[in-house]
Coordinates of C-alpha atoms and ligand atoms in Angstrom, one line a residue:
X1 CA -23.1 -124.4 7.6
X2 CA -25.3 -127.0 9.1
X3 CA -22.6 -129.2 9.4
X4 CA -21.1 -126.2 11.6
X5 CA -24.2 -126.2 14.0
X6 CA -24.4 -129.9 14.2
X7 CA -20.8 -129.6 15.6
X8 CA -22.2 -126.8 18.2
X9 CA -24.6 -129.1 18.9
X10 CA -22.7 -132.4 19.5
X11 CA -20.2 -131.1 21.9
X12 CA -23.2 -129.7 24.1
X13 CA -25.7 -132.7 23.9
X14 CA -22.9 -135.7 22.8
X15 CA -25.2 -138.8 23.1
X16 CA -27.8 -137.2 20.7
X17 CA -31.9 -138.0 21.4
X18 CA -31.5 -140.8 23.5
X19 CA -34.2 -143.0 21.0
X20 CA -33.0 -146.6 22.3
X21 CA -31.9 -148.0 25.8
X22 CA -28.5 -147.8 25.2
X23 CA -28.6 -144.2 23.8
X24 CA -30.6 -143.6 27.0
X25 CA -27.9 -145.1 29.3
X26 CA -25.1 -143.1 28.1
X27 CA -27.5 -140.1 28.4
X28 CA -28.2 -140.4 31.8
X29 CA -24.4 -140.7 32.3
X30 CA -23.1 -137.7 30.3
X31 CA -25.6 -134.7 30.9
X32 CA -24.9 -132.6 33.8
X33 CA -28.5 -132.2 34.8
X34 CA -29.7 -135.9 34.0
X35 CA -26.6 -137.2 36.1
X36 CA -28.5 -136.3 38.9
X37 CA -30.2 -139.8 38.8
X38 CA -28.9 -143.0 38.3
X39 CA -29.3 -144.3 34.7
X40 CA -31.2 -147.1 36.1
X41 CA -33.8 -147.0 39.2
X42 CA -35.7 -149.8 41.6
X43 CA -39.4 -149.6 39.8
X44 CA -40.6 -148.9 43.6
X45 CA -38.6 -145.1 42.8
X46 CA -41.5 -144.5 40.0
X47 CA -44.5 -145.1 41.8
X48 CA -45.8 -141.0 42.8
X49 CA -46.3 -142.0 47.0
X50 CA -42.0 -142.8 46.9
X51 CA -41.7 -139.1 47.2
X52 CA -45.0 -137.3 46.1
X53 CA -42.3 -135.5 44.3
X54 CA -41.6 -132.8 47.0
X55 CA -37.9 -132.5 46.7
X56 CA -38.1 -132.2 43.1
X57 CA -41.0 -129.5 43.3
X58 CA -38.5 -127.6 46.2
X59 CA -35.8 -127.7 43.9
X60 CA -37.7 -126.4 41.0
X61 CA -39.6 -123.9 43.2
X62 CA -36.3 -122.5 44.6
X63 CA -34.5 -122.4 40.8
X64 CA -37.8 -120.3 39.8
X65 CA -37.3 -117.9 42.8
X66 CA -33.2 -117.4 41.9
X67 CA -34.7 -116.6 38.4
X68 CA -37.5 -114.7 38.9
X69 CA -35.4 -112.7 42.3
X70 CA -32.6 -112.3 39.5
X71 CA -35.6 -110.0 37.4
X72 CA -36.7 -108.1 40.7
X73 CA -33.3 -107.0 41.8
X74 CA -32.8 -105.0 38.3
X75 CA -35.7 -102.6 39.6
X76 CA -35.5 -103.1 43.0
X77 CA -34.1 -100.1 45.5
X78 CA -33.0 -101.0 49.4
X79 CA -33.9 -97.8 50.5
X80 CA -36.7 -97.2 52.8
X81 CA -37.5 -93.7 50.4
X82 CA -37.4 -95.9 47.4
X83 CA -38.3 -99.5 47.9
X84 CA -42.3 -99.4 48.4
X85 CA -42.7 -96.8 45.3
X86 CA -40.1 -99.2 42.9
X87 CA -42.4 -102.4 44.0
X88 CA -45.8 -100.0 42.5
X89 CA -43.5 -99.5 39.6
X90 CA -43.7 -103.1 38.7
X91 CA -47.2 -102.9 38.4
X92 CA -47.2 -99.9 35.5
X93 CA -43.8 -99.4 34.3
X94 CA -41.4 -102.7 34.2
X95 CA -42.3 -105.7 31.5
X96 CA -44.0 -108.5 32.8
X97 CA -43.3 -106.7 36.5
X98 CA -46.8 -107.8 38.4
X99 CA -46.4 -111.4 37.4
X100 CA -43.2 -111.7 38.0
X101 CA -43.5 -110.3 41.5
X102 CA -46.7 -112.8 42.0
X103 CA -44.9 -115.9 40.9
X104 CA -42.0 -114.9 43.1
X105 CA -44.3 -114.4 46.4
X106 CA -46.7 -117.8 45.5
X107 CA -43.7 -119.3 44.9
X108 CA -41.7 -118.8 48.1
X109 CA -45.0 -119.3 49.9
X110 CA -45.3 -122.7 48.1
X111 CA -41.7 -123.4 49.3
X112 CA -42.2 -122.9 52.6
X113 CA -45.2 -125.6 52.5
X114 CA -43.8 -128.3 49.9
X115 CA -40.1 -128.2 52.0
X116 CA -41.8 -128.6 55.1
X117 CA -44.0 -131.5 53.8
X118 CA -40.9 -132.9 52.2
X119 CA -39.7 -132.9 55.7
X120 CA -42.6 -135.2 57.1
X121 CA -42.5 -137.5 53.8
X122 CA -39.2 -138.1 54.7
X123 CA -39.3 -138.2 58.7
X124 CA -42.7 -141.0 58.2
X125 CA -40.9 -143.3 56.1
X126 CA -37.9 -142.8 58.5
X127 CA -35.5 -141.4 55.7
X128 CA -33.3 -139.9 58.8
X129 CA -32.2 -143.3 59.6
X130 CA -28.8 -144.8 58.8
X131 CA -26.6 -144.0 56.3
X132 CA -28.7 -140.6 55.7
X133 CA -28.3 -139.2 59.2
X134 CA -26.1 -136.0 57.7
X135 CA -28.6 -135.7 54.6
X136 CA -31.3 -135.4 57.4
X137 CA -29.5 -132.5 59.1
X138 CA -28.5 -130.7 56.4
X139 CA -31.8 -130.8 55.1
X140 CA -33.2 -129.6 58.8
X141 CA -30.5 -126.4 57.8
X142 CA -32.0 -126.4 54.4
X143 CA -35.6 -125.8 56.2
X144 CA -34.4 -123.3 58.1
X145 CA -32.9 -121.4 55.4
X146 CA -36.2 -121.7 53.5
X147 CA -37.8 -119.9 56.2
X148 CA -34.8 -117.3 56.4
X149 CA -35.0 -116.6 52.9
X150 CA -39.0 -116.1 53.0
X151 CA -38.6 -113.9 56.4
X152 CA -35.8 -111.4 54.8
X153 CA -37.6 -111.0 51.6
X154 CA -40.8 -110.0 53.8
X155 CA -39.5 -106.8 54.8
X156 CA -38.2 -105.6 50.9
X157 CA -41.7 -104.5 49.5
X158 CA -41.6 -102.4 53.0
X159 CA -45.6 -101.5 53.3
X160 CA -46.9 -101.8 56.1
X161 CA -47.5 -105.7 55.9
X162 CA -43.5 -105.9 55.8
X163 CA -42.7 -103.6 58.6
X164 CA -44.6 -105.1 61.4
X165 CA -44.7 -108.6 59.9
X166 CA -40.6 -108.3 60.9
X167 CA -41.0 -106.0 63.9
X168 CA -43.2 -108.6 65.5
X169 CA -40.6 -111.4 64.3
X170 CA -37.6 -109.1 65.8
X171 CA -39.2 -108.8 68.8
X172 CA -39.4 -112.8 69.3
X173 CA -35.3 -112.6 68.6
X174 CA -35.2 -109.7 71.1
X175 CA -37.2 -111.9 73.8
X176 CA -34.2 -114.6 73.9
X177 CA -32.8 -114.7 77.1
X178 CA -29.1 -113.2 77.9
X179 CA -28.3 -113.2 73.7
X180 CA -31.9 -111.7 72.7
X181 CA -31.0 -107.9 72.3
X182 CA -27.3 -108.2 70.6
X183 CA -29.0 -110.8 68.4
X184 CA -32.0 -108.2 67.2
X185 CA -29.6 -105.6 67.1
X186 CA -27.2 -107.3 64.7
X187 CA -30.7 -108.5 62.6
X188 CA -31.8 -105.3 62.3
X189 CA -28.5 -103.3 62.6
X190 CA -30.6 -100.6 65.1
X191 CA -32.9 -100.6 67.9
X192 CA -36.0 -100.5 65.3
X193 CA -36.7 -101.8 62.0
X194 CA -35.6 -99.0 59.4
X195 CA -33.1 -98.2 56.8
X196 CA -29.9 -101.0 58.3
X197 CA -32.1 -103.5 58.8
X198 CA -33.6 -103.1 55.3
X199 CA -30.3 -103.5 54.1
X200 CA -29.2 -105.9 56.1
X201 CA -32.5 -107.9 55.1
X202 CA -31.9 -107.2 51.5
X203 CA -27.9 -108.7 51.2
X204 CA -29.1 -111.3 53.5
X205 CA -32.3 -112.0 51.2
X206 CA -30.3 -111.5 47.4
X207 CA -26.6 -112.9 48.6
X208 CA -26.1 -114.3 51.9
X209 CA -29.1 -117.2 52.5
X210 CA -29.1 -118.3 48.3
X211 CA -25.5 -118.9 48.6
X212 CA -25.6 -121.2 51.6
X213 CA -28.9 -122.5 50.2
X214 CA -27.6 -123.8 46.7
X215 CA -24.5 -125.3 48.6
X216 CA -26.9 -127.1 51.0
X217 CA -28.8 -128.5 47.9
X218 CA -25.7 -128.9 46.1
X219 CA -24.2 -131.7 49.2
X220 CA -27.9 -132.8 49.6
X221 CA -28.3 -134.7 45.8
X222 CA -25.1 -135.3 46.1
X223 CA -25.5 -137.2 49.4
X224 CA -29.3 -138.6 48.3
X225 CA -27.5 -140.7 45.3
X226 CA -24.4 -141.8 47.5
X227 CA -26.9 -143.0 50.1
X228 CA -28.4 -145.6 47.5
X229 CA -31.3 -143.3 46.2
X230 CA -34.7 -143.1 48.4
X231 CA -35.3 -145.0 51.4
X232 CA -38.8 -145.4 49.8
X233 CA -37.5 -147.7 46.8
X234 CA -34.6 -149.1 48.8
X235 CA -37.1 -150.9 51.2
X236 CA -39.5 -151.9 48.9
X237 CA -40.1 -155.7 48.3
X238 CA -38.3 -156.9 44.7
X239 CA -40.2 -157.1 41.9
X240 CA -41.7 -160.7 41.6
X241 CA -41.9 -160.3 37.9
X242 CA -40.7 -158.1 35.1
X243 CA -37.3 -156.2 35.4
X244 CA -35.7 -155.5 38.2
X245 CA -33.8 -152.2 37.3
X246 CA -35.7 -149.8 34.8
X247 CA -33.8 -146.9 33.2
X248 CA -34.3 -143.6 34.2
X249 CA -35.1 -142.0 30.8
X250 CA -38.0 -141.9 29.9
X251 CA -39.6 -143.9 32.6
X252 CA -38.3 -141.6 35.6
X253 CA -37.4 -138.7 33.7
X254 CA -41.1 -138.1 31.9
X255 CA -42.7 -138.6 35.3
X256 CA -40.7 -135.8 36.7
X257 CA -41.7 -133.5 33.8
X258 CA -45.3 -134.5 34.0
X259 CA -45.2 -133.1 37.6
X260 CA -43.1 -130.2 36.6
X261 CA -45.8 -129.1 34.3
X262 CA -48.3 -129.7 36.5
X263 CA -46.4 -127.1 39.0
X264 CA -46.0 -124.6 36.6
X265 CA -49.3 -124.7 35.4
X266 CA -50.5 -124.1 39.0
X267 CA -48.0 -121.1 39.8
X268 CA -48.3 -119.4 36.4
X269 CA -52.5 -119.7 36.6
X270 CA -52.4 -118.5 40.5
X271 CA -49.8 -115.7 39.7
X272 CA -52.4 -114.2 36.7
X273 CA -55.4 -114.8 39.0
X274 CA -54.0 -113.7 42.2
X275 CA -52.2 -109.9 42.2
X276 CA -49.5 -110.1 45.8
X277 CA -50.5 -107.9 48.0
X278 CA -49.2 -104.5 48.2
X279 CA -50.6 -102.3 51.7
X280 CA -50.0 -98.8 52.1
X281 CA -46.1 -97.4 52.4
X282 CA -44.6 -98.6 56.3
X283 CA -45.6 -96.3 58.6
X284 CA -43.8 -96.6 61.6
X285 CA -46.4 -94.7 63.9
X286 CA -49.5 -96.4 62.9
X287 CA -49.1 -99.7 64.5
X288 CA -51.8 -102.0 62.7
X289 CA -54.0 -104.2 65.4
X290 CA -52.9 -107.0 65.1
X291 CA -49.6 -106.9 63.8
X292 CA -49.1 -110.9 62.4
X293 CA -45.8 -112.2 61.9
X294 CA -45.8 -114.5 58.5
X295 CA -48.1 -117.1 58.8
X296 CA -45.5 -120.1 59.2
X297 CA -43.9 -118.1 62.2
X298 CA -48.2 -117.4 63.0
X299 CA -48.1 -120.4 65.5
X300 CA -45.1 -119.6 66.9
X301 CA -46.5 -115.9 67.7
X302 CA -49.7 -117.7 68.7
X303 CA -47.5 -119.7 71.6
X304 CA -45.2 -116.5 72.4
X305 CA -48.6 -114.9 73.4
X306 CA -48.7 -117.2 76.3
X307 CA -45.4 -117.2 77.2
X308 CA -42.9 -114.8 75.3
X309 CA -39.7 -117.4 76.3
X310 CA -40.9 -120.7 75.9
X311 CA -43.7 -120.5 73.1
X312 CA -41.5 -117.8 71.1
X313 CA -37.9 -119.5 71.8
X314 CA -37.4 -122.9 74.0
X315 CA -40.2 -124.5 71.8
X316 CA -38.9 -123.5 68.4
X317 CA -35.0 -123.9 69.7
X318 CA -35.9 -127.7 71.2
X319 CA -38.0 -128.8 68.1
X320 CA -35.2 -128.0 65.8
X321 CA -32.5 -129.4 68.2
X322 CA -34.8 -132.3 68.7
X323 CA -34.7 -132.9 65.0
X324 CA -31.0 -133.0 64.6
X325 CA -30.1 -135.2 67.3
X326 CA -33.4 -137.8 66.1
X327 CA -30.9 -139.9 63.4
X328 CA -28.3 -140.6 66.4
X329 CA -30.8 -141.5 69.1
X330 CA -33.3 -143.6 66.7
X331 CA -31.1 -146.2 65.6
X332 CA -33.9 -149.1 64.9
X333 CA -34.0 -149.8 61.5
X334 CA -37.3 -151.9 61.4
X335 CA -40.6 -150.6 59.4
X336 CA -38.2 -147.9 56.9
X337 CA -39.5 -147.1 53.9
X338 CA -43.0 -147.2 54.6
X339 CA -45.7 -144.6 55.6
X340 CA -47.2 -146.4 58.2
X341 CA -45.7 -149.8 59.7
X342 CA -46.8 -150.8 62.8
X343 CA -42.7 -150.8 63.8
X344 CA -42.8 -146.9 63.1
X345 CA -46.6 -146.4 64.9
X346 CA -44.9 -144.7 68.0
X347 CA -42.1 -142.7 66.3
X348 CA -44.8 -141.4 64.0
X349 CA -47.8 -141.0 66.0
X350 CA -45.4 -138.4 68.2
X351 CA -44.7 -136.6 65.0
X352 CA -48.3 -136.5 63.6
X353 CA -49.2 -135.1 67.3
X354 CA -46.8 -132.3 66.9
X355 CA -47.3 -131.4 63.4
X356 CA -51.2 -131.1 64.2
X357 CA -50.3 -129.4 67.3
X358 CA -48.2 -126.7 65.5
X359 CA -51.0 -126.6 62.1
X360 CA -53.8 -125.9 65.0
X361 CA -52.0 -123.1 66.8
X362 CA -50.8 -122.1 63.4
X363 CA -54.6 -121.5 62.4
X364 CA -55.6 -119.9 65.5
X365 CA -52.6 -117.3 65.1
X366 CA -54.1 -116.8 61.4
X367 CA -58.0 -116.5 61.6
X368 CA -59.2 -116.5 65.3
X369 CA -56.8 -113.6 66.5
X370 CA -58.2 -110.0 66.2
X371 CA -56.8 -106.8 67.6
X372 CA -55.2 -107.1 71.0
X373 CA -54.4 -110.7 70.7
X374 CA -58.0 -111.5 71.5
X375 CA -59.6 -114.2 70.9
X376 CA -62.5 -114.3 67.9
X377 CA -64.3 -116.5 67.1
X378 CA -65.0 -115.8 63.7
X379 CA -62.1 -115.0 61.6
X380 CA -62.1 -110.8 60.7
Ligands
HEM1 C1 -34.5 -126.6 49.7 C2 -35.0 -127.7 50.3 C3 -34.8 -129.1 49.8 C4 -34.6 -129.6 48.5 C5 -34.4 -128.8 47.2 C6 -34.5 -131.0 48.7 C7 -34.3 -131.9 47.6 C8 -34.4 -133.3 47.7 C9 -34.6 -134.2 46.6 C10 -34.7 -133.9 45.2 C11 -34.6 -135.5 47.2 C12 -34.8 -136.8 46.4 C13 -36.3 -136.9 46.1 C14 -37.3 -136.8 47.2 O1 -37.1 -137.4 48.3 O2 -38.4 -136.1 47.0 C15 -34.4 -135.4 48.6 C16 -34.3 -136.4 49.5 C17 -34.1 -136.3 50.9 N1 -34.3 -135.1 51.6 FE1 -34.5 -133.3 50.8 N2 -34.7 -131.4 50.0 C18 -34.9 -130.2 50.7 C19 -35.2 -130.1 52.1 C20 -35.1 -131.2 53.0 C21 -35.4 -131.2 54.4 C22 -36.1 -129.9 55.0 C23 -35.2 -132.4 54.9 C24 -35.3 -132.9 56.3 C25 -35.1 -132.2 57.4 C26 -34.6 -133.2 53.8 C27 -34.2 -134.5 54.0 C28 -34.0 -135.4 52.9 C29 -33.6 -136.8 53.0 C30 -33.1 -137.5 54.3 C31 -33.6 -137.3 51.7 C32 -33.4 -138.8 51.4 C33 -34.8 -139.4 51.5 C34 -34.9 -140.8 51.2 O3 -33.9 -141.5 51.1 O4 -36.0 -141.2 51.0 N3 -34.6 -132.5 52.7 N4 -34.4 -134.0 48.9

């Protein structure tokens, strides 16, 4: 009988425990998760600043949505009549339903921030250069899709949060010149937010954006190891002693895990402290004052109040077309690989100006705007 198991065994996990290097090696080679990295890495990929680990934490983060989503959608009910009363129903009635729905809401929250920081690890160190210039756009579609997928799952717990959260974010579609209305119209699938567009929202949310999404990541490691791994470790001066190639496992591997812990520690304890919100059922006649849009599309509503075209769409449209066409216009491949080299001062001083640009309006939007759009000084 054991002899039968150890025969399950072996043809899943055929290197065994990988005790020595060589065992290690083969492991690295032959397990489908493991693959991912290359059996053997620069020493400069193990030191924490190479990455701060913020594409791994995305990828786990987005695997622990898929699962915990997965969990949701067996109670869940796309119906305006039903959807608000089945998300109270996780609260009394469905096993492990509240926490489930928090890690799912501080996870995509989490998401949203560690992609976009991922995004500036990458830009400072100038990880869009050559050869990674199509890695760097499709992870610019990969942010973009993280902030799809957060948007469309907004609307699903439809209280009143959801509803105007979205009707303020369809308006901002509606507002784009000459393709505004038919582009909030097939968002929304009717001239308001209401039963289409919560369908519409939820195939888009469960289907549409996770499929794209894990075929995006899929080309992305792909595309990260046929690069030549990070432009953190590639760049980094050789080791003047000791050996030059280390092996993944344990040395990279354990590392990972340590941080992996770390990151479900975090969620699991905020996700038992912290219950998501739930506001009353959407009413669409009691318009609250303010209505906020999420608070990453917050400083985008805070610019839109000045001007509805350029703060709510030329900005938005030029930053992300700005960020695709940066790899083909910034060819200098000076300073790479490092956070701050005097080479990179001026590419990254611009950035740094924008990303405190867009985290100051961002805050405004958030805390220092009360009913009408006024200003307030202290937040409500
Ligand atoms: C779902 C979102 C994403 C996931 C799961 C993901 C995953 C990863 C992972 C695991 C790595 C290797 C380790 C690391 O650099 O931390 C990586 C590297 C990279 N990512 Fe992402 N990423 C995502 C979004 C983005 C975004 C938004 C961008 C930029 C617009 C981007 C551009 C890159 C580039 C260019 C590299 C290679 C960097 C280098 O060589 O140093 N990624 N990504």
């Amino acid at each position: 009988m054991r002899a039968f198991f150890q025969r399950i065994r072996d043809s899943v996990f055929r290197v065994g425990w990988p005790a020595d290097e060589r065992k290690a090696l083969l492991a690295m080679r032959s397990s489908f998760l493991l693959h991912l990295h290359a059996p053997k890495v620069r020493p400069a990929s193990l030191r924490l600043a190479a990455t701060w680990g913020l594409g791994l934490l995305s990828l786990f983060l987005y695997g622990s949505l898929v699962l915990t989503g997965v969990y949701l959608m067996f109670y869940y009910i796309p119906h305006p009549d039903a959807a608000w009363r089945s998300m109270g129903d996780l609260e009394f009635v469905v096993p492990y339903g509240v926490v489930t729905r928090n890690l799912h809401r501080w996870g995509a929250h989490a998401m949203v921030a560690i992609v976009l920081l991922h995004l500036g690890r990458v830009y400072l160190t100038g990880g869009y250069k050559a050869p990674r210039e199509a890695n760097w756009v499709a992870g610019v579609g990969l942010a973009v899709l993280t902030l799809g997928l957060s948007f469309t799952g907004y609307l699903l717990p439809w209280d009143q949060l959801a509803f105007w959260a979205v009707t303020v974010g369809s308006k901002m579609v509606a507002s784009v010149p000459v393709i505004g209305d038919a582009a909030a119209l097939l968002l929304l699938g009717d001239q308001t937010v209401g039963e289409a567009a919560l369908l519409r929202f939820y195939v888009l949310h469960c289907v549409v954006l996770p499929v794209a999404l894990t075929g995006i990541v899929a080309f992305h490691l792909y595309r990260v190891r046929k690069d030549g791994g990070l432009v953190t470790s590639e760049h980094a001066p050789e080791p003047t002693e000791g050996p030059r190639l280390w092996p993944a496992w344990p040395h990279l591997i354990y590392r990972e895990l340590a941080l992996l812990a770390g990151m479900v520690a975090l969620l699991l304890a905020a996700s038992m402290l912290f219950n998501a919100p739930l506001e009353p059922l959407a009413d669409p006649t009691r318009t609250p004052n303010p209505a906020k849009a999420p608070w990453y599309f917050l400083g985008i509503q805070e610019l839109a109040h000045y001007s509805a075209f350029w703060g709510g769409v030329f900005i938005p449209a030029a930053a992300i077309g700005a960020l695709i066409v940066l790899p083909y216009l910034d060819r200098r491949t000076a300073g790479l690989g490092r956070y701050w080299p005097p080479e990179r001062r001026w590419a990254n001083s611009v950035f740094l100006f924008f990303a405190a640009f867009f985290m100051v309006v961002t805050v405004v939007g958030t805390f220092f705007r009360g009913p009408a759009w006024a200003l307030m000084w202290w937040p409500p």
